[in-house]
Structure formats: C-alpha cells, structure tokens
Amino acid sequence: MTIERRDVLRSAAMLGLGLAAPAIGQPTRKLGYAIVGLGYYGLGVIIPQFAKCAHSRLAAVVSGDRAKAERVAREHGLSPQAIYSYANFDSIRDNPDVDIVYVCLPNGLHAEYTIRAARAGKHVLCEKPMAVSVAEGQAMIAACKTANRKLMIGYRCHFEPFNREAMRLARSGAAGKIRFVRSEHGFVQGDPGAWRLKRALSGGGSLMDMGVYSLQAAHYMTGEEPVAVTARESTDRRDPRFAEVEDMIDWTLEFPSGAIAGCLSMYSANQNRILLMGDKGRIELEPATRYDGNRMWTGRDGREREVTPPDAQANQFAGQLDHLADCAVSGREPIVSGEEGLRDMAIIKAIYRSAREGRTVRLERGA
Ligand code: NAD
C-alpha cells in the first residue's frame, strides 16, 4: 500500500467513515475562534455556523471596518474587547478566550495573518488556497511548527457528506480500478473590480479559486499524488476582467497507478462536477462541492442509482470547525494539514509552468 493510500485511509478513519468517532481528545469546553476578515465568507458563511458547532464558538472578530465589527460583535454577544483591527491584531496573544484564528482574507494576505496568528500563540484555520506561493506556504508551516500550533486548510469538502461518501465508495472499490477522474469547477466572475482578478491579492485567476476544488477532488477521489501535469490556458486578454489573471485553465494529472485526472477551472461559465470512471462503474457528483444541494449517482455507464449518504444532513462547516478544535485538544494533525495545502501549492505552480511553457511538467514526489 502506498503512503498516499495509507494517508487517505487514515483520513477516512479519522473522519469517521464507517467507524465510530474517537471519544478521546474532544474538548471539554468550546474552543474560541477569531474570524479575520468579515467579508462574504467569514461573515456571511462561517460566523452563522458556530450555532451548529459542538466544540467551537465565536470568540473575536478582526476587521478593518470598526462599525461593521461592532455590529457583528453586538449581534453575537461579544464584548468590545473581542474586536481587533488589522493594526492591533497581534495583541490577540493576550486574549485567552481565543484558541484558533480563522483567516478569511484575500489569498495574498493568508501567509501574513497565519504567521502573525501563530506567533501570537494561536492555532490557525486558513482559507484556500493556502497562500500565493510555495515559499509562503513553507513559511506558514514553519511558523506554526515553531509555535507548536496546528495549521489546517479550509478544504471543507473533506467534511461534506456527499464528497466523503464518494471517497468511501472510491476507496471500497465500488467503481473498480480507477482509470479517470473528471473534475470541473467554475463560475461567471462578473465584477471587474473584484480582488480575485488582481494578481497581488489573488495570486492568479480561476485556478487559485475554483481550481482548488478540481485539484483537491483529483487527490481525494484517486487517493494518490500526481507525478506529472500538462496544462493549457485559454483567456481572452481583450476582456478587461482578465488583464492580470487567467480565465480558463485545464490540466491533466498523471498518477502512479496509471489513473488520469482531467481538471478544469474557469471564470466565464458555471460548472460544478466530479466524475470518477473505473473499470467496474462510475461515481458522479453534480453539483459536487456546493455548500448544500449536492447530489451523487453511481452506475455502470450512467446515472443509474442516486446515492444519498446516511449523514446527508451533516453540516460541513461545523464539521470543519469542530475538527480543528478536536485536533487542538488531542494533539492530532488535522486531516487537511498545512502540508496538504503546500502540496497543492507546488502542483498549482507546476500547472502554471506547464501552461506557460507548453510542455508536461514532472512533479517531485512529496513536493
Ligand atoms: P471577500 O472580498 O468577500 O472578503 C474579504 C475580506 O477581507 C473583506 O472583509 C475585506 O474587507 C477584507 N480585506 C482585508 N484587507 C483587504 C485588502 N487589502 N483587499 C481586499 N479585502 C481586504 O472575499 P471572500 O469571498 O470572503 O474570500 C475570502 C477568502 O475565503 C479567500 O481566500 C477565498 O478563497 C476563501 N473562500 C472560501 C470559500 C470556501 O467555500 N471554502 C468560499 C468563498 C471564499
């Protein structure tokens, strides 16, 4: 069995895929999270999820907008001492109510706030993509190691019931020998002023955003790490949205078993699908990685049976937040660690290089 497969099986076990949840290492109190960045995701998606968490609670907010932060604090019963600005963020070290910092900022700020959080003695949950370069990812891991704090990446699909069931089915051999995974993610990016289109803040275009879902699905559906990548970019540079970053990029990953993944990300059409093809059948998810409403089918050569996981109602966000709280208490490594984020940064770098140079790029194992 390869190391990669062992890791996936371990991940599956830790996620409770078919196993009882371990009783040890669960917090006896709810751990406090500070949310950094009160934008669409931090404020609109994450903060409401604490109501559904067993081991996590909102303890502080960090924002450049004092009035917004005061309103959010009031709505969630936080004291004014639980409000931080980006300037005084480092003083969060003196707040014992905050155990974990959740970085929900534009990609180009992930490294700075992860490192500052670790130096302040806090565990870190950092949104995807981990950073905008391999060097930043390495510095983030080093800072958390030095501070003896956990680092987890916001790969929420590892806690999403349909994706978890798809991983379990793929691992159980339900589709036979895995030959090909197709994974496509995109949405129409309509705002030309969005930070996602500014290279300094985003690190790149659709690949740094929806492409992370396609790449992650290629990993967790095959259970393998790729050894080579061949990529092609298609961007209409006359479109003012794409002056700095790419629109569409598709790439092929080759795996040691001979399996192939064909992945796509784009900012000019809506798409959200994962399809695994094996020699005994298929596993298909569409939509695949949304917040809710995901659906899954299996079949020999089509959508023959719709599959609803037994825990279909499980909340992926609460699962993610509570997992890091559990890891912080038990000392276990998160199933989606900084190292996993760094591996993806290295593959993303190779995807861009392959597209730029028009050739296949081989990947160092464990890069
Ligand atoms: P957003 O623009 O809605 O929010 C970003 C926040 O950062 C805002 O509150 C903004 O004020 C603040 N900010 C601080 N400094 C800034 C600066 N210099 N420039 C711009 N904004 C600054 O973005 P978002 O959609 O919430 O995305 C934030 C992060 O979350 C990104 O890394 C993104 O990839 C990730 N995300 C993840 C998911 C998911 O499903 N896991 C979904 C959406 C976003």
Tab-separated table of C-alpha atoms and ligand atoms in Angstrom:
chain	number	residue	atom	x	y	z
A	1	MET	CA	0.000	0.000	0.000
A	2	THR	CA	1.415	3.407	-0.890
A	3	ILE	CA	1.956	6.099	1.705
A	4	GLU	CA	-0.665	8.179	-0.088
A	5	ARG	CA	-3.267	5.422	0.192
A	6	ARG	CA	-2.428	4.897	3.848
A	7	ASP	CA	-2.897	8.616	4.425
A	8	VAL	CA	-6.268	8.604	2.732
A	9	LEU	CA	-7.392	5.570	4.679
A	10	ARG	CA	-6.230	7.229	7.874
A	11	SER	CA	-8.122	10.368	6.849
A	12	ALA	CA	-11.193	8.308	6.154
A	13	ALA	CA	-10.939	6.623	9.533
A	14	MET	CA	-10.451	9.911	11.333
A	15	LEU	CA	-13.436	11.349	9.563
A	16	GLY	CA	-15.472	8.506	10.972
A	17	LEU	CA	-16.171	6.953	7.592
A	18	GLY	CA	-17.766	3.792	8.816
A	19	LEU	CA	-16.033	3.961	12.195
A	20	ALA	CA	-17.202	5.283	15.498
A	21	ALA	CA	-15.848	8.736	16.369
A	22	PRO	CA	-12.997	8.518	18.879
A	23	ALA	CA	-14.039	9.516	22.365
A	24	ILE	CA	-10.622	10.804	23.371
A	25	GLY	CA	-9.373	14.264	22.556
A	26	GLN	CA	-12.696	16.008	22.395
A	27	PRO	CA	-12.714	19.392	24.079
A	28	THR	CA	-14.496	19.652	27.409
A	29	ARG	CA	-15.206	23.300	26.601
A	30	LYS	CA	-15.944	25.004	23.290
A	31	LEU	CA	-12.774	26.439	21.763
A	32	GLY	CA	-12.877	30.115	20.792
A	33	TYR	CA	-12.369	31.215	17.192
A	34	ALA	CA	-11.338	34.682	15.976
A	35	ILE	CA	-12.585	35.348	12.450
A	36	VAL	CA	-10.180	37.516	10.443
A	37	GLY	CA	-11.951	39.262	7.558
A	38	LEU	CA	-15.660	39.986	7.755
A	39	GLY	CA	-16.380	39.540	4.045
A	40	TYR	CA	-18.638	37.194	2.094
A	41	TYR	CA	-17.152	34.005	3.505
A	42	GLY	CA	-16.050	34.960	7.029
A	43	LEU	CA	-19.168	36.905	7.921
A	44	GLY	CA	-21.785	35.553	5.548
A	45	VAL	CA	-20.946	31.852	5.557
A	46	ILE	CA	-18.748	30.940	8.550
A	47	ILE	CA	-19.980	33.005	11.507
A	48	PRO	CA	-23.566	31.630	11.344
A	49	GLN	CA	-22.187	28.055	11.543
A	50	PHE	CA	-20.986	28.387	15.141
A	51	ALA	CA	-24.603	27.920	16.229
A	52	LYS	CA	-24.325	24.342	14.878
A	53	CYS	CA	-20.914	23.529	16.391
A	54	ALA	CA	-20.370	21.142	19.306
A	55	HIS	CA	-16.789	22.172	20.168
A	56	SER	CA	-16.340	25.663	18.702
A	57	ARG	CA	-17.683	29.137	19.311
A	58	LEU	CA	-17.114	32.658	18.044
A	59	ALA	CA	-14.761	34.488	20.440
A	60	ALA	CA	-13.474	37.520	18.478
A	61	VAL	CA	-13.617	39.346	15.154
A	62	VAL	CA	-10.801	41.067	13.236
A	63	SER	CA	-11.775	43.695	10.697
A	64	GLY	CA	-10.683	46.963	9.105
A	65	ASP	CA	-14.227	48.279	9.462
A	66	ARG	CA	-14.844	49.183	13.122
A	67	ALA	CA	-18.569	49.914	12.685
A	68	LYS	CA	-19.170	46.565	10.973
A	69	ALA	CA	-17.143	44.742	13.620
A	70	GLU	CA	-19.124	46.420	16.422
A	71	ARG	CA	-22.413	45.431	14.794
A	72	VAL	CA	-21.277	41.797	14.376
A	73	ALA	CA	-19.957	41.716	17.956
A	74	ARG	CA	-23.269	43.048	19.295
A	75	GLU	CA	-25.261	40.508	17.268
A	76	HIS	CA	-23.155	37.644	18.627
A	77	GLY	CA	-22.830	38.750	22.235
A	78	LEU	CA	-19.102	39.624	22.046
A	79	SER	CA	-17.623	42.349	24.245
A	80	PRO	CA	-15.792	45.339	22.674
A	81	GLN	CA	-12.520	43.725	23.892
A	82	ALA	CA	-13.185	40.935	21.380
A	83	ILE	CA	-12.887	43.332	18.434
A	84	TYR	CA	-9.488	43.686	16.740
A	85	SER	CA	-8.260	45.764	13.808
A	86	TYR	CA	-5.565	44.584	11.392
A	87	ALA	CA	-3.181	47.014	13.130
A	88	ASN	CA	-3.651	45.708	16.689
A	89	PHE	CA	-4.244	42.064	15.666
A	90	ASP	CA	-1.005	40.885	17.339
A	91	SER	CA	-2.405	41.811	20.755
A	92	ILE	CA	-4.789	38.857	20.341
A	93	ARG	CA	-1.959	36.915	22.059
A	94	ASP	CA	-3.223	38.403	25.355
A	95	ASN	CA	-6.750	37.088	24.843
A	96	PRO	CA	-7.044	33.609	26.375
A	97	ASP	CA	-10.592	33.373	25.049
A	98	VAL	CA	-9.202	32.937	21.520
A	99	ASP	CA	-7.745	29.491	20.792
A	100	ILE	CA	-7.923	29.466	16.986
A	101	VAL	CA	-7.633	32.176	14.319
A	102	TYR	CA	-9.595	31.585	11.097
A	103	VAL	CA	-8.077	33.560	8.190
A	104	CYS	CA	-10.855	34.526	5.745
A	105	LEU	CA	-8.922	37.231	3.857
A	106	PRO	CA	-7.930	37.540	0.185
A	107	ASN	CA	-5.346	34.883	-0.739
A	108	GLY	CA	-2.429	37.327	-0.802
A	109	LEU	CA	-2.915	38.030	2.925
A	110	HIS	CA	-3.175	34.407	4.124
A	111	ALA	CA	0.530	33.992	4.853
A	112	GLU	CA	0.917	37.236	6.813
A	113	TYR	CA	-2.070	36.603	9.086
A	114	THR	CA	-1.338	32.896	9.567
A	115	ILE	CA	2.216	33.711	10.659
A	116	ARG	CA	1.091	36.562	12.930
A	117	ALA	CA	-1.567	34.290	14.478
A	118	ALA	CA	0.956	31.508	15.125
A	119	ARG	CA	3.376	33.992	16.700
A	120	ALA	CA	0.508	35.121	18.914
A	121	GLY	CA	0.249	31.504	20.109
A	122	LYS	CA	-2.971	30.604	18.269
A	123	HIS	CA	-3.877	27.572	16.148
A	124	VAL	CA	-4.786	28.539	12.583
A	125	LEU	CA	-7.503	27.581	10.120
A	126	CYS	CA	-6.579	29.245	6.819
A	127	GLU	CA	-8.852	29.509	3.816
A	128	LYS	CA	-7.963	28.018	0.456
A	129	PRO	CA	-5.736	28.425	-1.418
A	130	MET	CA	-3.245	28.254	1.439
A	131	ALA	CA	-1.133	31.105	0.011
A	132	VAL	CA	0.005	32.599	-3.275
A	133	SER	CA	3.358	30.786	-3.471
A	134	VAL	CA	5.161	27.667	-2.289
A	135	ALA	CA	7.598	29.830	-0.286
A	136	GLU	CA	4.714	31.443	1.620
A	137	GLY	CA	3.208	28.031	2.342
A	138	GLN	CA	6.528	26.785	3.702
A	139	ALA	CA	6.864	29.877	5.921
A	140	MET	CA	3.340	29.331	7.290
A	141	ILE	CA	4.070	25.701	8.171
A	142	ALA	CA	7.387	26.686	9.783
A	143	ALA	CA	5.747	29.450	11.860
A	144	CYS	CA	3.068	27.065	13.167
A	145	LYS	CA	5.642	24.349	13.937
A	146	THR	CA	7.875	26.827	15.802
A	147	ALA	CA	4.896	27.991	17.849
A	148	ASN	CA	3.749	24.372	18.346
A	149	ARG	CA	0.329	25.271	16.933
A	150	LYS	CA	-1.893	23.364	14.460
A	151	LEU	CA	-2.381	24.591	10.910
A	152	MET	CA	-5.392	23.444	8.916
A	153	ILE	CA	-6.526	24.495	5.415
A	154	GLY	CA	-10.196	25.267	4.727
A	155	TYR	CA	-10.739	22.266	2.440
A	156	ARG	CA	-14.346	21.918	3.537
A	157	CYS	CA	-15.198	19.123	1.066
A	158	HIS	CA	-13.404	16.651	3.375
A	159	PHE	CA	-16.270	17.293	5.804
A	160	GLU	CA	-19.062	17.390	3.207
A	161	PRO	CA	-21.203	14.220	3.368
A	162	PHE	CA	-21.538	13.559	-0.387
A	163	ASN	CA	-17.813	14.006	-1.019
A	164	ARG	CA	-16.981	11.839	1.991
A	165	GLU	CA	-19.312	9.111	0.735
A	166	ALA	CA	-17.775	9.396	-2.745
A	167	MET	CA	-14.291	8.947	-1.201
A	168	ARG	CA	-15.512	5.926	0.761
A	169	LEU	CA	-17.095	4.346	-2.322
A	170	ALA	CA	-13.999	5.003	-4.448
A	171	ARG	CA	-11.768	3.517	-1.731
A	172	SER	CA	-14.051	0.475	-1.317
A	173	GLY	CA	-13.586	-0.429	-4.977
A	174	ALA	CA	-17.230	0.258	-5.851
A	175	ALA	CA	-16.161	1.562	-9.273
A	176	GLY	CA	-13.357	-0.987	-9.670
A	177	LYS	CA	-9.895	0.126	-10.708
A	178	ILE	CA	-9.901	3.899	-11.005
A	179	ARG	CA	-8.979	4.971	-14.531
A	180	PHE	CA	-10.064	8.606	-14.894
A	181	VAL	CA	-11.416	11.460	-12.775
A	182	ARG	CA	-13.033	14.455	-14.414
A	183	SER	CA	-13.340	17.496	-12.139
A	184	GLU	CA	-14.656	20.845	-13.369
A	185	HIS	CA	-15.393	23.967	-11.358
A	186	GLY	CA	-16.235	27.464	-12.479
A	187	PHE	CA	-18.479	30.445	-12.097
A	188	VAL	CA	-19.079	33.634	-14.032
A	189	GLN	CA	-16.906	36.293	-12.399
A	190	GLY	CA	-18.937	39.378	-13.202
A	191	ASP	CA	-17.212	42.063	-11.101
A	192	PRO	CA	-14.185	43.532	-12.912
A	193	GLY	CA	-13.101	45.255	-9.656
A	194	ALA	CA	-13.002	42.035	-7.605
A	195	TRP	CA	-9.770	41.290	-5.695
A	196	ARG	CA	-9.944	37.812	-7.256
A	197	LEU	CA	-8.944	39.474	-10.563
A	198	LYS	CA	-5.996	41.396	-9.049
A	199	ARG	CA	-2.877	39.266	-9.087
A	200	ALA	CA	-1.292	40.785	-5.967
A	201	LEU	CA	-4.273	39.750	-3.832
A	202	SER	CA	-5.357	36.564	-5.602
A	203	GLY	CA	-2.086	35.037	-6.799
A	204	GLY	CA	-3.833	34.025	-10.032
A	205	GLY	CA	-7.211	33.562	-11.671
A	206	SER	CA	-9.755	30.746	-11.621
A	207	LEU	CA	-7.081	28.163	-10.747
A	208	MET	CA	-6.422	29.888	-7.408
A	209	ASP	CA	-10.143	29.903	-6.681
A	210	MET	CA	-12.403	27.194	-8.135
A	211	GLY	CA	-9.417	25.288	-9.485
A	212	VAL	CA	-8.513	24.298	-5.938
A	213	TYR	CA	-11.744	22.244	-5.772
A	214	SER	CA	-10.904	20.475	-9.042
A	215	LEU	CA	-7.372	19.725	-7.832
A	216	GLN	CA	-8.493	18.553	-4.405
A	217	ALA	CA	-11.131	16.256	-5.938
A	218	ALA	CA	-8.452	14.678	-8.154
A	219	HIS	CA	-6.494	13.852	-4.947
A	220	TYR	CA	-9.297	12.591	-2.785
A	221	MET	CA	-11.126	10.617	-5.457
A	222	THR	CA	-7.975	8.751	-6.600
A	223	GLY	CA	-6.274	8.664	-3.177
A	224	GLU	CA	-2.997	9.373	-4.983
A	225	GLU	CA	-0.485	12.157	-5.519
A	226	PRO	CA	0.206	13.122	-9.154
A	227	VAL	CA	3.600	12.594	-10.792
A	228	ALA	CA	3.134	14.813	-13.864
A	229	VAL	CA	0.952	17.649	-15.126
A	230	THR	CA	0.133	19.007	-18.567
A	231	ALA	CA	-1.856	22.247	-18.684
A	232	ARG	CA	-3.341	24.698	-21.178
A	233	GLU	CA	-4.709	28.152	-20.503
A	234	SER	CA	-7.433	29.882	-22.549
A	235	THR	CA	-8.050	33.525	-21.707
A	236	ASP	CA	-9.474	36.331	-23.818
A	237	ARG	CA	-6.997	39.046	-22.839
A	238	ARG	CA	-9.171	41.686	-24.545
A	239	ASP	CA	-11.741	41.097	-21.776
A	240	PRO	CA	-10.945	43.775	-19.125
A	241	ARG	CA	-11.650	41.267	-16.332
A	242	PHE	CA	-8.662	39.198	-17.385
A	243	ALA	CA	-5.943	41.846	-17.658
A	244	GLU	CA	-3.966	40.309	-14.777
A	245	VAL	CA	-5.172	36.732	-14.278
A	246	GLU	CA	-6.353	33.728	-16.293
A	247	ASP	CA	-9.950	32.880	-17.070
A	248	MET	CA	-9.912	29.229	-18.097
A	249	ILE	CA	-7.271	26.603	-17.476
A	250	ASP	CA	-7.464	22.855	-17.966
A	251	TRP	CA	-4.881	20.377	-16.848
A	252	THR	CA	-4.205	16.662	-16.873
A	253	LEU	CA	-2.662	14.933	-13.870
A	254	GLU	CA	-0.937	11.549	-14.163
A	255	PHE	CA	-0.957	9.263	-11.119
A	256	PRO	CA	1.406	6.394	-10.216
A	257	SER	CA	-1.361	3.770	-10.691
A	258	GLY	CA	-1.886	4.903	-14.282
A	259	ALA	CA	-5.070	6.787	-13.392
A	260	ILE	CA	-5.509	10.195	-15.032
A	261	ALA	CA	-7.417	13.266	-13.837
A	262	GLY	CA	-8.723	15.835	-16.296
A	263	CYS	CA	-9.382	19.063	-14.405
A	264	LEU	CA	-10.814	22.433	-15.362
A	265	SER	CA	-11.396	25.796	-13.710
A	266	MET	CA	-12.924	28.912	-15.232
A	267	TYR	CA	-14.337	32.337	-14.527
A	268	SER	CA	-16.583	32.501	-17.609
A	269	ALA	CA	-19.138	29.699	-17.115
A	270	ASN	CA	-20.872	27.971	-14.221
A	271	GLN	CA	-19.803	24.371	-13.668
A	272	ASN	CA	-19.552	22.140	-10.588
A	273	ARG	CA	-18.982	18.455	-11.285
A	274	ILE	CA	-16.831	15.449	-10.340
A	275	LEU	CA	-16.954	12.183	-12.301
A	276	LEU	CA	-14.893	9.123	-11.417
A	277	MET	CA	-14.625	6.381	-14.060
A	278	GLY	CA	-13.471	2.909	-13.046
A	279	ASP	CA	-13.360	-0.426	-14.847
A	280	LYS	CA	-16.479	-1.581	-12.951
A	281	GLY	CA	-18.508	1.612	-12.895
A	282	ARG	CA	-18.746	5.317	-12.162
A	283	ILE	CA	-19.310	7.723	-9.296
A	284	GLU	CA	-20.691	11.103	-10.310
A	285	LEU	CA	-21.427	14.222	-8.266
A	286	GLU	CA	-23.274	17.241	-9.657
A	287	PRO	CA	-23.397	19.743	-8.167
A	288	ALA	CA	-20.403	18.325	-6.381
A	289	THR	CA	-18.896	20.827	-3.959
A	290	ARG	CA	-21.565	23.379	-3.127
A	291	TYR	CA	-22.498	24.455	0.383
A	292	ASP	CA	-25.685	22.384	0.046
A	293	GLY	CA	-27.785	20.658	-2.584
A	294	ASN	CA	-25.002	18.335	-3.770
A	295	ARG	CA	-26.129	15.112	-5.473
A	296	MET	CA	-24.449	11.824	-6.336
A	297	TRP	CA	-25.050	8.858	-8.620
A	298	THR	CA	-23.386	5.517	-9.287
A	299	GLY	CA	-23.827	3.216	-12.260
A	300	ARG	CA	-22.083	1.010	-14.803
A	301	ASP	CA	-22.202	3.562	-17.591
A	302	GLY	CA	-24.534	6.314	-16.471
A	303	ARG	CA	-26.553	7.785	-13.612
A	304	GLU	CA	-28.260	4.512	-12.650
A	305	ARG	CA	-28.616	4.887	-8.857
A	306	GLU	CA	-28.879	8.109	-6.905
A	307	VAL	CA	-26.913	7.820	-3.657
A	308	THR	CA	-27.854	9.692	-0.500
A	309	PRO	CA	-25.254	9.318	2.269
A	310	PRO	CA	-26.637	8.241	5.663
A	311	ASP	CA	-25.363	11.503	7.180
A	312	ALA	CA	-26.539	13.666	4.258
A	313	GLN	CA	-27.702	16.361	6.675
A	314	ALA	CA	-24.275	16.713	8.355
A	315	ASN	CA	-23.022	20.295	8.328
A	316	GLN	CA	-19.641	20.504	6.542
A	317	PHE	CA	-18.760	23.863	8.105
A	318	ALA	CA	-19.445	22.760	11.675
A	319	GLY	CA	-17.540	19.538	10.945
A	320	GLN	CA	-14.550	21.552	9.789
A	321	LEU	CA	-14.575	23.999	12.700
A	322	ASP	CA	-15.015	21.240	15.292
A	323	HIS	CA	-12.314	19.076	13.705
A	324	LEU	CA	-9.615	21.684	14.318
A	325	ALA	CA	-10.932	22.248	17.856
A	326	ASP	CA	-10.626	18.488	18.458
A	327	CYS	CA	-7.115	18.431	16.973
A	328	ALA	CA	-6.029	21.395	19.107
A	329	VAL	CA	-7.080	19.487	22.237
A	330	SER	CA	-5.994	15.962	21.267
A	331	GLY	CA	-2.731	16.967	19.576
A	332	ARG	CA	-3.689	15.063	16.396
A	333	GLU	CA	-2.832	16.514	12.985
A	334	PRO	CA	-5.791	17.911	11.025
A	335	ILE	CA	-6.812	15.665	8.111
A	336	VAL	CA	-6.315	18.693	5.836
A	337	SER	CA	-2.993	19.953	7.143
A	338	GLY	CA	-0.704	22.747	6.068
A	339	GLU	CA	1.400	20.090	4.315
A	340	GLU	CA	-1.615	19.140	2.182
A	341	GLY	CA	-2.094	22.811	1.289
A	342	LEU	CA	1.606	23.093	0.430
A	343	ARG	CA	1.457	20.022	-1.858
A	344	ASP	CA	-1.345	21.760	-3.736
A	345	MET	CA	0.671	24.988	-3.984
A	346	ALA	CA	3.503	23.016	-5.595
A	347	ILE	CA	1.101	21.404	-8.083
A	348	ILE	CA	-0.520	24.780	-8.866
A	349	LYS	CA	2.941	26.193	-9.577
A	350	ALA	CA	3.592	23.265	-11.945
A	351	ILE	CA	0.203	23.754	-13.660
A	352	TYR	CA	1.026	27.399	-14.397
A	353	ARG	CA	4.511	26.444	-15.555
A	354	SER	CA	3.191	23.733	-17.865
A	355	ALA	CA	0.652	26.139	-19.418
A	356	ARG	CA	3.307	28.828	-19.845
A	357	GLU	CA	5.969	26.554	-21.341
A	358	GLY	CA	3.599	24.329	-23.345
A	359	ARG	CA	5.037	21.064	-22.015
A	360	THR	CA	4.475	18.346	-19.445
A	361	VAL	CA	5.999	19.130	-16.043
A	362	ARG	CA	7.041	16.233	-13.821
A	363	LEU	CA	6.323	16.605	-10.117
A	364	GLU	CA	8.718	15.682	-7.366
A	365	ARG	CA	7.112	13.148	-5.039
A	366	GLY	CA	6.283	14.815	-1.748
A	367	ALA	CA	6.951	18.280	-3.199
B	1	NAD	P1	-14.433	38.992	0.366
B	1	NAD	O1	-13.864	40.033	-0.548
B	1	NAD	O2	-15.919	38.901	0.423
B	1	NAD	O3	-13.904	39.216	1.856
B	1	NAD	C1	-12.560	39.522	2.115
B	1	NAD	C2	-12.463	40.325	3.390
B	1	NAD	O4	-11.101	40.710	3.546
B	1	NAD	C3	-13.299	41.610	3.369
B	1	NAD	O5	-13.935	41.750	4.605
B	1	NAD	C4	-12.253	42.700	3.171
B	1	NAD	O6	-12.621	43.927	3.755
B	1	NAD	C5	-11.055	42.094	3.878
B	1	NAD	N1	-9.776	42.677	3.459
B	1	NAD	C6	-8.766	42.989	4.295
B	1	NAD	N2	-7.745	43.520	3.646
B	1	NAD	C7	-8.105	43.556	2.338
B	1	NAD	C8	-7.457	44.007	1.159
B	1	NAD	N3	-6.195	44.532	1.187
B	1	NAD	N4	-8.110	43.886	-0.007
B	1	NAD	C9	-9.336	43.348	-0.067
B	1	NAD	N5	-10.005	42.892	1.031
B	1	NAD	C10	-9.390	43.004	2.225
B	1	NAD	O7	-13.782	37.612	-0.062
B	1	NAD	P2	-14.310	36.162	0.333
B	1	NAD	O8	-15.146	35.628	-0.761
B	1	NAD	O9	-14.876	36.189	1.688
B	1	NAD	O10	-12.950	35.306	0.306
B	1	NAD	C11	-12.036	35.323	1.385
B	1	NAD	C12	-11.227	34.023	1.385
B	1	NAD	O11	-12.104	32.940	1.580
B	1	NAD	C13	-10.493	33.740	0.084
B	1	NAD	O12	-9.243	33.162	0.355
B	1	NAD	C14	-11.365	32.732	-0.634
B	1	NAD	O13	-10.640	31.869	-1.489
B	1	NAD	C15	-11.963	31.998	0.544
B	1	NAD	N6	-13.295	31.435	0.248
B	1	NAD	C16	-13.506	30.125	0.523
B	1	NAD	C17	-14.735	29.562	0.265
B	1	NAD	C18	-14.975	28.119	0.598
B	1	NAD	O14	-16.033	27.601	0.254
B	1	NAD	N7	-14.052	27.462	1.286
B	1	NAD	C19	-15.761	30.335	-0.272
B	1	NAD	C20	-15.523	31.687	-0.522
B	1	NAD	C21	-14.277	32.227	-0.255
